[in-house]
């Protein structure tokens, strides 16, 4: 017990093809074949190898030969015998270059080496090390056993009624909305909510305005699921430029069906949309008859002053607003639970789309979370997380401000909340920074990846998922990248065009 089984406990059936020179001893040919399957990812680290009896029957060789080949690979670190259980592929494999492993942070075309320790600068995800996972596991077990006695059949496509009631109460109390359970649809994360909106409410040729730079998974949902046309509107220090939006709405003449915004902490720049822009957006939505999709993905994390209430909290706007939220930042992205709050006429269409798509959500997860909210576990976790992340945020800001080399190279005006800082390069291309950081074992996503095209000399520096030591280490790496060409940072020539406004 306690041994990680890796991604595959025991393959159903694993055919091992022997290639190569028949003159090579069978023991070596078997060893090479196994290593080849490990290298091409078919046998993943931690997965169980077929038993030696199975292999010898399959390869029609003496079992002693197979056992010897396995022993060779174990002594070289490829395989690991587990007493009384069999043999698994080692979790820490011998180092070898992997040509097609993608960076966990989507850094374009990254080729990572196994056997080297990588640290990825987070985009702003929470720290799963502090998430209430034990509580969730226990609640999950209780939910499943309780459901066995009552309802393991199909349920409401809008989600578990008890959780909808709880979520409505939660956003009413904590975020100033005035919703009812009937206006809530539970989804698989915010992405599920955006996808349902696209399927239920958009038609090919409809236009959806989005922030630029912005959250590209939302663009993809509108474009690829509904065939909608995504129109990019610039963002500045006050959030979405509503004058530019107005001009677009004029040009689109009634085809603009929705505007997708992240007003609380704009993604990726973290700026809060100003009250004036919010009012202008509301007036435009009324006049031009479009929906406002408000993605409020990290409302909990506000560290200075008090946050503005969501647009959806304004009574005169609630009919137009599609409020989208998620537990990805509050608990963890792997807990796929989000929700939409909208007018009942929209909810009816979302419910229908959900029924068509996959009937309903994960009722066990929904019941488990209802229990964690009811018992105050989520609320306690939010308080603790806010305290820990606040400390990490202060630490990162202090690191960026106290180092002359970092101050000289980077410009960062921290927003009052969110789980990331938006760091701009005062000069140079972010792509070069990404390359230099990678050479030092750090993966960084360039700001340009949040644009439809073009360059943006900035990056998101998420702090919540990193300990204070990790943040310090990341800052030392960034400092070192600035010194790499041997010149003082201030005298290096620019390697990029001027950065765009954001
Ligand atoms: C702008 C934005 N919206 C929503 C989310 C959460 O998405 P999901 O709930 O699908 O995990 C994120 C997470 O990174 C985000 O950055």
Short mmCIF file of C-alpha atoms and ligand atoms in Angstrom, two decimals:
data_model
loop_
_atom_site.label_atom_id
_atom_site.label_comp_id
_atom_site.label_asym_id
_atom_site.label_seq_id
_atom_site.Cartn_x
_atom_site.Cartn_y
_atom_site.Cartn_z
CA UNK A 1 0.00 0.00 0.00
CA UNK A 2 1.03 3.59 -0.37
CA UNK A 3 2.88 2.81 -3.56
CA UNK A 4 1.91 4.94 -6.49
CA UNK A 5 0.67 2.69 -9.25
CA UNK A 6 1.27 5.34 -11.88
CA UNK A 7 -1.11 6.09 -14.70
CA UNK A 8 -1.92 2.49 -15.60
CA UNK A 9 -2.30 -0.11 -12.87
CA UNK A 10 -1.99 -3.13 -15.14
CA UNK A 11 -2.51 -3.02 -18.89
CA UNK A 12 -5.38 -5.07 -20.29
CA UNK A 13 -3.10 -6.63 -22.83
CA UNK A 14 0.27 -5.42 -23.89
CA UNK A 15 1.85 -6.68 -27.08
CA UNK A 16 5.57 -6.15 -27.13
CA UNK A 17 7.05 -6.16 -30.63
CA UNK A 18 10.66 -7.32 -30.93
CA UNK A 19 12.58 -5.56 -33.64
CA UNK A 20 16.19 -5.67 -34.74
CA UNK A 21 18.89 -8.10 -35.51
CA UNK A 22 18.05 -11.69 -34.75
CA UNK A 23 21.71 -12.28 -34.04
CA UNK A 24 21.43 -10.05 -30.93
CA UNK A 25 20.73 -12.12 -27.80
CA UNK A 26 17.02 -12.35 -26.94
CA UNK A 27 17.59 -10.91 -23.45
CA UNK A 28 18.95 -7.68 -25.02
CA UNK A 29 16.27 -7.48 -27.68
CA UNK A 30 13.55 -7.70 -25.03
CA UNK A 31 15.28 -5.01 -22.96
CA UNK A 32 15.56 -2.68 -25.96
CA UNK A 33 11.92 -3.25 -26.90
CA UNK A 34 10.77 -2.30 -23.40
CA UNK A 35 12.97 0.82 -23.32
CA UNK A 36 11.63 1.84 -26.75
CA UNK A 37 8.05 1.61 -25.45
CA UNK A 38 8.99 3.69 -22.41
CA UNK A 39 10.68 6.31 -24.56
CA UNK A 40 7.77 6.71 -26.89
CA UNK A 41 5.41 7.09 -23.94
CA UNK A 42 3.44 3.86 -24.39
CA UNK A 43 4.72 2.61 -21.07
CA UNK A 44 4.37 5.67 -18.83
CA UNK A 45 6.43 6.21 -15.67
CA UNK A 46 4.83 4.30 -12.81
CA UNK A 47 2.77 1.94 -14.97
CA UNK A 48 2.86 -1.79 -14.38
CA UNK A 49 4.68 -4.06 -16.80
CA UNK A 50 2.90 -7.25 -17.90
CA UNK A 51 3.95 -10.18 -15.74
CA UNK A 52 6.99 -12.19 -16.82
CA UNK A 53 4.78 -15.25 -17.44
CA UNK A 54 2.56 -13.26 -19.79
CA UNK A 55 5.56 -11.84 -21.61
CA UNK A 56 7.27 -15.17 -22.06
CA UNK A 57 4.08 -16.76 -23.39
CA UNK A 58 3.58 -13.84 -25.77
CA UNK A 59 7.18 -13.78 -27.02
CA UNK A 60 7.50 -17.52 -26.99
CA UNK A 61 10.76 -17.45 -25.08
CA UNK A 62 11.98 -19.08 -21.92
CA UNK A 63 10.79 -17.24 -18.79
CA UNK A 64 14.36 -17.03 -17.49
CA UNK A 65 15.26 -14.80 -20.46
CA UNK A 66 12.41 -12.42 -19.71
CA UNK A 67 13.30 -12.31 -16.01
CA UNK A 68 16.92 -11.57 -16.90
CA UNK A 69 15.91 -8.76 -19.29
CA UNK A 70 13.72 -7.21 -16.60
CA UNK A 71 16.54 -7.49 -14.06
CA UNK A 72 18.91 -5.71 -16.50
CA UNK A 73 16.49 -2.83 -16.91
CA UNK A 74 15.85 -2.64 -13.17
CA UNK A 75 19.58 -2.33 -12.52
CA UNK A 76 19.75 0.50 -15.09
CA UNK A 77 16.90 2.37 -13.42
CA UNK A 78 14.22 1.84 -16.12
CA UNK A 79 12.13 -0.61 -14.14
CA UNK A 80 11.36 -1.07 -10.48
CA UNK A 81 10.40 -4.44 -8.92
CA UNK A 82 7.55 -4.18 -6.38
CA UNK A 83 7.66 -7.06 -3.88
CA UNK A 84 4.74 -9.47 -4.42
CA UNK A 85 3.18 -7.12 -6.98
CA UNK A 86 5.24 -7.31 -10.15
CA UNK A 87 7.37 -4.76 -11.94
CA UNK A 88 6.61 -1.21 -12.83
CA UNK A 89 8.22 1.41 -15.01
CA UNK A 90 10.33 3.63 -12.74
CA UNK A 91 8.74 6.87 -11.67
CA UNK A 92 12.05 8.76 -11.98
CA UNK A 93 13.40 7.57 -15.29
CA UNK A 94 16.96 7.81 -16.49
CA UNK A 95 17.41 11.10 -18.28
CA UNK A 96 16.81 11.17 -22.02
CA UNK A 97 15.54 13.87 -24.36
CA UNK A 98 11.88 13.69 -25.29
CA UNK A 99 11.06 15.33 -28.56
CA UNK A 100 7.33 15.67 -28.24
CA UNK A 101 6.58 16.50 -24.64
CA UNK A 102 4.64 19.75 -24.44
CA UNK A 103 5.36 22.22 -21.73
CA UNK A 104 2.81 22.16 -18.95
CA UNK A 105 2.43 25.92 -19.47
CA UNK A 106 1.73 25.79 -23.18
CA UNK A 107 5.07 27.44 -23.97
CA UNK A 108 5.02 27.10 -27.72
CA UNK A 109 6.93 24.15 -29.05
CA UNK A 110 8.74 23.52 -25.80
CA UNK A 111 10.94 20.45 -25.74
CA UNK A 112 11.58 19.44 -22.18
CA UNK A 113 14.13 17.02 -20.92
CA UNK A 114 13.04 14.37 -18.54
CA UNK A 115 15.19 13.83 -15.51
CA UNK A 116 15.54 17.56 -14.99
CA UNK A 117 13.48 19.47 -12.46
CA UNK A 118 11.31 22.15 -14.03
CA UNK A 119 9.51 24.94 -12.29
CA UNK A 120 6.63 26.49 -14.22
CA UNK A 121 5.60 30.04 -13.38
CA UNK A 122 1.94 29.61 -12.57
CA UNK A 123 -0.71 31.44 -14.55
CA UNK A 124 -2.65 32.09 -11.36
CA UNK A 125 -3.93 28.71 -10.27
CA UNK A 126 -4.44 28.03 -6.56
CA UNK A 127 -2.14 25.78 -4.53
CA UNK A 128 -3.64 22.29 -4.57
CA UNK A 129 -1.34 21.41 -1.65
CA UNK A 130 -3.64 23.38 0.66
CA UNK A 131 -6.99 22.42 -0.92
CA UNK A 132 -9.47 20.55 1.34
CA UNK A 133 -8.99 17.28 -0.54
CA UNK A 134 -9.37 14.91 2.44
CA UNK A 135 -12.68 16.54 3.30
CA UNK A 136 -13.78 16.30 -0.34
CA UNK A 137 -12.81 12.63 -0.52
CA UNK A 138 -14.81 11.83 2.61
CA UNK A 139 -17.79 13.85 1.38
CA UNK A 140 -17.56 12.05 -1.99
CA UNK A 141 -17.77 8.66 -0.33
CA UNK A 142 -20.73 9.72 1.80
CA UNK A 143 -22.47 11.23 -1.26
CA UNK A 144 -22.08 8.08 -3.31
CA UNK A 145 -23.31 5.80 -0.54
CA UNK A 146 -26.25 8.08 0.20
CA UNK A 147 -27.19 8.20 -3.47
CA UNK A 148 -27.18 4.41 -3.67
CA UNK A 149 -30.16 4.43 -1.35
CA UNK A 150 -32.11 7.00 -3.29
CA UNK A 151 -31.25 8.29 -6.72
CA UNK A 152 -28.54 6.85 -8.90
CA UNK A 153 -30.63 7.47 -11.97
CA UNK A 154 -30.80 10.59 -14.13
CA UNK A 155 -31.23 13.92 -12.43
CA UNK A 156 -31.85 17.56 -13.23
CA UNK A 157 -29.75 18.82 -16.20
CA UNK A 158 -29.35 22.12 -14.32
CA UNK A 159 -27.59 20.31 -11.47
CA UNK A 160 -28.23 19.17 -7.92
CA UNK A 161 -31.07 21.32 -6.49
CA UNK A 162 -29.44 21.55 -3.04
CA UNK A 163 -26.15 22.83 -4.47
CA UNK A 164 -27.98 25.31 -6.71
CA UNK A 165 -29.75 26.68 -3.65
CA UNK A 166 -26.44 26.93 -1.79
CA UNK A 167 -24.65 28.63 -4.70
CA UNK A 168 -27.46 31.15 -5.12
CA UNK A 169 -27.25 31.96 -1.39
CA UNK A 170 -23.45 32.14 -1.56
CA UNK A 171 -23.31 34.65 -4.45
CA UNK A 172 -26.15 36.67 -2.95
CA UNK A 173 -24.34 37.01 0.39
CA UNK A 174 -20.76 37.25 -0.77
CA UNK A 175 -21.13 39.01 -4.12
CA UNK A 176 -24.30 41.08 -3.89
CA UNK A 177 -26.41 39.22 -6.47
CA UNK A 178 -30.08 38.53 -5.86
CA UNK A 179 -30.49 35.15 -7.49
CA UNK A 180 -32.64 32.12 -6.84
CA UNK A 181 -31.84 28.42 -7.31
CA UNK A 182 -34.00 28.45 -10.47
CA UNK A 183 -31.57 30.86 -12.07
CA UNK A 184 -28.54 28.62 -11.48
CA UNK A 185 -27.16 25.98 -13.85
CA UNK A 186 -24.23 23.92 -12.58
CA UNK A 187 -21.59 23.20 -15.21
CA UNK A 188 -18.19 21.55 -15.67
CA UNK A 189 -16.16 24.60 -14.69
CA UNK A 190 -16.47 28.03 -16.29
CA UNK A 191 -15.48 26.45 -19.57
CA UNK A 192 -18.57 24.25 -19.39
CA UNK A 193 -20.65 27.36 -18.77
CA UNK A 194 -19.17 29.25 -21.73
CA UNK A 195 -19.58 26.21 -23.96
CA UNK A 196 -23.23 25.79 -22.96
CA UNK A 197 -23.86 29.46 -23.67
CA UNK A 198 -22.28 29.06 -27.09
CA UNK A 199 -24.37 25.99 -27.89
CA UNK A 200 -27.64 27.35 -26.55
CA UNK A 201 -27.55 31.04 -27.36
CA UNK A 202 -25.32 31.66 -30.39
CA UNK A 203 -25.78 30.97 -34.07
CA UNK A 204 -23.21 30.89 -36.88
CA UNK A 205 -22.39 34.45 -37.90
CA UNK A 206 -23.32 36.00 -34.54
CA UNK A 207 -20.59 38.22 -33.18
CA UNK A 208 -19.19 38.08 -29.66
CA UNK A 209 -16.89 40.87 -28.49
CA UNK A 210 -14.01 39.81 -26.24
CA UNK A 211 -11.19 41.50 -24.40
CA UNK A 212 -7.80 41.70 -26.07
CA UNK A 213 -5.52 40.56 -24.55
CA UNK A 214 -7.94 38.10 -23.07
CA UNK A 215 -8.94 34.59 -22.14
CA UNK A 216 -8.57 32.51 -25.29
CA UNK A 217 -10.44 29.40 -24.04
CA UNK A 218 -13.59 31.56 -24.11
CA UNK A 219 -12.89 32.68 -27.68
CA UNK A 220 -12.50 29.07 -28.73
CA UNK A 221 -15.85 28.09 -27.20
CA UNK A 222 -17.69 30.83 -29.10
CA UNK A 223 -15.90 30.19 -32.37
CA UNK A 224 -15.66 26.44 -32.54
CA UNK A 225 -18.89 25.41 -30.83
CA UNK A 226 -21.21 28.02 -32.31
CA UNK A 227 -19.42 29.26 -35.43
CA UNK A 228 -19.62 32.74 -33.92
CA UNK A 229 -17.35 35.55 -35.01
CA UNK A 230 -15.07 36.75 -32.22
CA UNK A 231 -14.36 40.47 -32.30
CA UNK A 232 -11.38 41.71 -30.29
CA UNK A 233 -11.72 44.91 -28.29
CA UNK A 234 -8.66 46.46 -26.58
CA UNK A 235 -8.15 46.64 -22.84
CA UNK A 236 -6.34 49.44 -21.00
CA UNK A 237 -5.68 50.33 -17.38
CA UNK A 238 -9.45 50.77 -16.79
CA UNK A 239 -10.51 47.49 -18.35
CA UNK A 240 -12.37 46.95 -21.63
CA UNK A 241 -12.30 50.09 -23.83
CA UNK A 242 -16.02 50.64 -24.09
CA UNK A 243 -15.65 53.42 -26.69
CA UNK A 244 -13.98 50.89 -28.98
CA UNK A 245 -16.76 48.43 -28.17
CA UNK A 246 -19.37 51.03 -29.09
CA UNK A 247 -17.66 51.58 -32.44
CA UNK A 248 -17.63 47.81 -33.07
CA UNK A 249 -21.31 47.50 -32.12
CA UNK A 250 -22.12 50.26 -34.61
CA UNK A 251 -20.18 48.47 -37.33
CA UNK A 252 -21.76 45.08 -36.57
CA UNK A 253 -25.33 46.45 -36.82
CA UNK A 254 -27.32 44.09 -34.65
CA UNK A 255 -25.07 41.06 -35.10
CA UNK A 256 -23.31 41.64 -31.77
CA UNK A 257 -25.00 39.09 -29.50
CA UNK A 258 -22.73 39.15 -26.47
CA UNK A 259 -19.69 40.71 -24.85
CA UNK A 260 -17.43 38.49 -22.78
CA UNK A 261 -15.67 40.34 -19.94
CA UNK A 262 -13.62 39.64 -16.81
CA UNK A 263 -14.32 42.93 -15.01
CA UNK A 264 -13.21 41.97 -11.52
CA UNK A 265 -9.60 41.18 -12.43
CA UNK A 266 -9.21 41.33 -16.17
CA UNK A 267 -7.53 38.24 -17.59
CA UNK A 268 -4.59 38.43 -18.14
CA UNK A 269 -3.76 42.03 -17.13
CA UNK A 270 -5.48 41.84 -13.68
CA UNK A 271 -6.90 45.40 -13.94
CA UNK A 272 -10.34 46.08 -12.48
CA UNK A 273 -12.89 47.63 -14.81
CA UNK A 274 -13.62 51.18 -13.67
CA UNK A 275 -17.12 52.16 -12.50
CA UNK A 276 -17.45 54.53 -15.50
CA UNK A 277 -16.67 51.75 -17.98
CA UNK A 278 -19.08 49.42 -16.21
CA UNK A 279 -21.86 51.97 -16.52
CA UNK A 280 -21.03 52.59 -20.16
CA UNK A 281 -21.04 48.85 -20.87
CA UNK A 282 -24.44 48.49 -19.18
CA UNK A 283 -25.91 51.36 -21.23
CA UNK A 284 -24.49 49.87 -24.43
CA UNK A 285 -25.91 46.44 -23.65
CA UNK A 286 -29.37 47.97 -23.21
CA UNK A 287 -29.17 50.17 -26.28
CA UNK A 288 -27.61 47.56 -28.58
CA UNK A 289 -29.45 44.59 -27.10
CA UNK A 290 -26.59 42.22 -26.30
CA UNK A 291 -25.75 39.93 -23.39
CA UNK A 292 -22.88 40.62 -21.00
CA UNK A 293 -21.09 37.39 -20.15
CA UNK A 294 -19.40 38.23 -16.87
CA UNK A 295 -16.66 35.72 -16.00
CA UNK A 296 -16.08 36.22 -12.28
CA UNK A 297 -13.46 33.54 -11.86
CA UNK A 298 -11.56 34.78 -8.78
CA UNK A 299 -13.83 37.06 -6.78
CA UNK A 300 -12.69 35.59 -3.44
CA UNK A 301 -9.18 36.90 -3.75
CA UNK A 302 -9.14 40.54 -2.91
CA UNK A 303 -6.26 41.77 -0.80
CA UNK A 304 -6.61 45.55 -0.60
CA UNK A 305 -9.68 47.71 -0.12
CA UNK A 306 -13.10 46.34 -0.92
CA UNK A 307 -13.99 44.91 -4.31
CA UNK A 308 -16.58 46.38 -6.65
CA UNK A 309 -19.67 44.21 -6.87
CA UNK A 310 -20.11 42.20 -10.08
CA UNK A 311 -21.99 43.81 -12.97
CA UNK A 312 -24.59 41.08 -12.47
CA UNK A 313 -25.39 42.53 -9.04
CA UNK A 314 -26.87 45.68 -10.62
CA UNK A 315 -30.67 45.11 -10.63
CA UNK A 316 -31.18 46.88 -13.96
CA UNK A 317 -28.56 44.66 -15.64
CA UNK A 318 -29.36 41.28 -14.17
CA UNK A 319 -31.63 40.35 -17.12
CA UNK A 320 -28.79 40.96 -19.59
CA UNK A 321 -25.97 39.42 -17.55
CA UNK A 322 -24.81 35.85 -17.83
CA UNK A 323 -22.86 35.43 -14.61
CA UNK A 324 -20.20 32.70 -14.90
CA UNK A 325 -18.20 31.43 -11.94
CA UNK A 326 -16.10 28.44 -10.99
CA UNK A 327 -14.54 26.55 -8.10
CA UNK A 328 -11.26 26.26 -10.00
CA UNK A 329 -9.67 29.15 -8.10
CA UNK A 330 -11.54 28.57 -4.86
CA UNK A 331 -10.58 24.88 -4.61
CA UNK A 332 -8.68 23.46 -7.60
CA UNK A 333 -9.07 23.31 -11.40
CA UNK A 334 -9.38 19.51 -11.30
CA UNK A 335 -12.59 19.87 -9.30
CA UNK A 336 -14.63 20.51 -12.44
CA UNK A 337 -17.43 22.58 -11.07
CA UNK A 338 -18.68 25.92 -12.29
CA UNK A 339 -22.05 27.60 -12.59
CA UNK A 340 -24.03 30.12 -14.58
CA UNK A 341 -26.59 32.50 -13.13
CA UNK A 342 -28.93 33.99 -15.69
CA UNK A 343 -32.47 35.04 -16.45
CA UNK A 344 -34.92 32.08 -16.34
CA UNK A 345 -35.51 32.35 -20.12
CA UNK A 346 -31.76 31.79 -20.70
CA UNK A 347 -31.61 29.08 -18.02
CA UNK A 348 -34.33 27.13 -19.84
CA UNK A 349 -32.19 27.06 -23.01
CA UNK A 350 -29.00 26.21 -21.13
CA UNK A 351 -30.79 23.38 -19.38
CA UNK A 352 -31.98 22.01 -22.71
CA UNK A 353 -28.46 22.24 -24.18
CA UNK A 354 -27.05 20.42 -21.15
CA UNK A 355 -29.61 17.67 -21.52
CA UNK A 356 -28.63 17.22 -25.16
CA UNK A 357 -24.91 17.43 -24.54
CA UNK A 358 -24.48 14.99 -21.66
CA UNK A 359 -27.79 14.95 -19.76
CA UNK A 360 -26.48 16.27 -16.45
CA UNK A 361 -23.41 16.99 -14.38
CA UNK A 362 -21.53 14.87 -11.87
CA UNK A 363 -24.13 14.48 -9.16
CA UNK A 364 -21.68 12.87 -6.72
CA UNK A 365 -19.31 15.81 -6.96
CA UNK A 366 -22.21 18.24 -6.73
CA UNK A 367 -23.57 16.59 -3.57
CA UNK A 368 -20.08 16.46 -2.04
CA UNK A 369 -19.57 20.17 -2.58
CA UNK A 370 -23.02 20.95 -1.23
CA UNK A 371 -21.92 19.19 1.97
CA UNK A 372 -18.61 21.10 2.11
CA UNK A 373 -20.43 24.42 1.72
CA UNK A 374 -23.03 23.43 4.33
CA UNK A 375 -20.38 22.40 6.84
CA UNK A 376 -18.40 25.60 6.29
CA UNK A 377 -15.36 23.74 4.89
CA UNK A 378 -15.27 25.83 1.69
CA UNK A 379 -15.67 29.05 3.65
CA UNK A 380 -12.86 28.12 6.09
CA UNK A 381 -10.63 27.09 3.21
CA UNK A 382 -11.31 30.41 1.42
CA UNK A 383 -10.25 32.36 4.54
CA UNK A 384 -7.09 30.30 4.94
CA UNK A 385 -6.24 30.47 1.24
CA UNK A 386 -6.73 34.24 1.22
CA UNK A 387 -4.30 34.58 4.12
CA UNK A 388 -1.66 32.33 2.56
CA UNK A 389 -1.98 33.80 -0.93
CA UNK A 390 -1.93 37.34 0.51
CA UNK A 391 1.42 36.56 2.12
CA UNK A 392 2.76 35.08 -1.14
CA UNK A 393 1.56 38.13 -3.06
CA UNK A 394 3.32 40.49 -0.64
CA UNK A 395 6.47 38.42 -0.89
CA UNK A 396 6.50 38.49 -4.69
CA UNK A 397 5.82 42.23 -4.82
CA UNK A 398 8.64 42.78 -2.33
CA UNK A 399 11.01 40.62 -4.37
CA UNK A 400 10.20 42.50 -7.58
CA UNK A 401 10.59 45.88 -5.89
CA UNK A 402 13.67 45.22 -3.79
CA UNK A 403 15.90 43.83 -6.52
CA UNK A 404 17.49 46.66 -8.60
CA UNK A 405 17.93 44.24 -11.53
CA UNK A 406 14.25 43.25 -11.54
CA UNK A 407 13.05 46.82 -10.99
CA UNK A 408 15.19 47.93 -13.87
CA UNK A 409 13.79 45.33 -16.24
CA UNK A 410 10.20 44.85 -15.18
CA UNK A 411 7.28 47.11 -14.54
CA UNK A 412 4.46 45.83 -12.38
CA UNK A 413 1.53 47.70 -10.86
CA UNK A 414 -0.16 45.13 -8.65
CA UNK A 415 -3.91 45.11 -8.84
CA UNK A 416 -5.76 44.84 -5.55
CA UNK A 417 -6.65 41.20 -6.05
CA UNK A 418 -6.43 38.04 -8.11
CA UNK A 419 -3.85 35.28 -7.98
CA UNK A 420 -1.30 36.70 -10.43
CA UNK A 421 0.66 39.85 -11.14
CA UNK A 422 0.92 41.24 -14.66
CA UNK A 423 4.59 41.95 -15.27
CA UNK A 424 5.66 44.05 -18.26
CA UNK A 425 9.11 44.12 -19.71
CA UNK A 426 10.53 47.64 -19.84
CA UNK A 427 12.56 46.54 -22.87
CA UNK A 428 13.41 43.39 -24.78
CA UNK A 429 11.20 40.62 -26.11
CA UNK A 430 9.32 38.34 -23.81
CA UNK A 431 10.17 35.46 -26.14
CA UNK A 432 13.88 35.91 -25.32
CA UNK A 433 13.04 35.98 -21.63
CA UNK A 434 11.05 32.76 -22.08
CA UNK A 435 14.03 31.10 -23.80
CA UNK A 436 16.54 32.29 -21.18
CA UNK A 437 14.29 31.19 -18.33
CA UNK A 438 13.85 27.80 -19.94
CA UNK A 439 17.57 27.31 -20.15
CA UNK A 440 17.56 27.85 -16.38
CA UNK A 441 14.79 25.28 -15.84
CA UNK A 442 11.87 27.73 -15.57
CA UNK A 443 8.84 27.65 -17.84
CA UNK A 444 7.14 30.95 -18.53
CA UNK A 445 4.13 31.70 -20.75
CA UNK A 446 4.61 34.84 -22.88
CA UNK A 447 1.92 37.52 -22.75
CA UNK A 448 1.57 37.21 -26.53
CA UNK A 449 -0.28 33.93 -26.02
CA UNK A 450 -3.23 36.01 -24.76
CA UNK A 451 -3.51 37.90 -28.04
CA UNK A 452 -5.05 36.66 -31.30
CA UNK A 453 -1.85 37.76 -33.05
CA UNK A 454 1.10 40.04 -32.44
CA UNK A 455 3.41 40.50 -29.51
CA UNK A 456 2.97 41.60 -25.96
CA UNK A 457 6.07 42.16 -23.84
CA UNK A 458 4.57 40.98 -20.58
CA UNK A 459 3.71 37.82 -18.67
CA UNK A 460 1.46 36.66 -15.87
CA UNK A 461 3.30 35.84 -12.68
CA UNK A 462 0.95 33.68 -10.64
CA UNK A 463 1.93 33.55 -6.99
CA UNK A 464 -0.71 31.44 -5.25
CA UNK A 465 0.61 28.03 -6.28
CA UNK A 466 4.20 28.82 -5.23
CA UNK A 467 5.69 28.80 -1.76
CA UNK A 468 7.73 31.80 -0.64
CA UNK A 469 10.93 29.84 -1.38
CA UNK A 470 9.74 28.97 -4.87
CA UNK A 471 8.86 32.61 -5.55
CA UNK A 472 12.32 33.68 -4.41
CA UNK A 473 13.91 31.04 -6.62
CA UNK A 474 11.87 32.19 -9.61
CA UNK A 475 12.92 35.79 -9.02
CA UNK A 476 16.59 34.77 -8.82
CA UNK A 477 16.22 32.98 -12.16
CA UNK A 478 14.63 36.08 -13.72
CA UNK A 479 17.48 38.20 -12.34
CA UNK A 480 20.02 35.82 -13.81
CA UNK A 481 18.38 35.88 -17.25
CA UNK A 482 18.97 39.65 -17.30
CA UNK A 483 22.67 39.17 -16.72
CA UNK A 484 23.20 36.57 -19.41
CA UNK A 485 24.67 38.76 -22.08
CA UNK A 486 27.24 40.14 -19.63
CA UNK A 487 26.12 43.75 -19.93
CA UNK A 488 24.39 45.79 -17.27
CA UNK A 489 20.67 45.40 -17.83
CA UNK A 490 20.21 49.08 -18.62
CA UNK A 491 22.67 49.00 -21.59
CA UNK A 492 21.32 45.98 -23.45
CA UNK A 493 19.71 46.73 -26.77
CA UNK A 494 16.05 46.01 -27.28
CA UNK A 495 15.29 42.70 -28.98
CA UNK A 496 11.64 43.38 -29.63
CA UNK A 497 9.30 45.91 -31.16
CA UNK A 498 7.68 48.32 -28.68
CA UNK A 499 5.20 46.52 -26.44
CA UNK A 500 1.50 46.99 -27.07
CA UNK A 501 -0.73 48.77 -24.68
CA UNK A 502 -2.64 46.56 -22.28
C1 LIG B 1 -10.47 34.08 -17.11
C2 LIG B 1 -10.72 32.74 -16.51
N1 LIG B 1 -11.95 32.27 -16.46
C3 LIG B 1 -12.22 31.08 -15.92
C4 LIG B 1 -11.23 30.30 -15.39
C5 LIG B 1 -11.58 28.99 -14.78
O1 LIG B 1 -11.89 28.08 -15.75
P1 LIG B 1 -12.50 26.66 -15.39
O2 LIG B 1 -13.60 26.91 -14.39
O3 LIG B 1 -13.01 26.15 -16.67
O4 LIG B 1 -11.43 25.85 -14.79
C6 LIG B 1 -9.92 30.72 -15.43
C7 LIG B 1 -8.86 29.88 -14.90
O5 LIG B 1 -7.71 29.99 -15.16
C8 LIG B 1 -9.65 31.98 -15.99
O6 LIG B 1 -8.40 32.44 -16.05
#
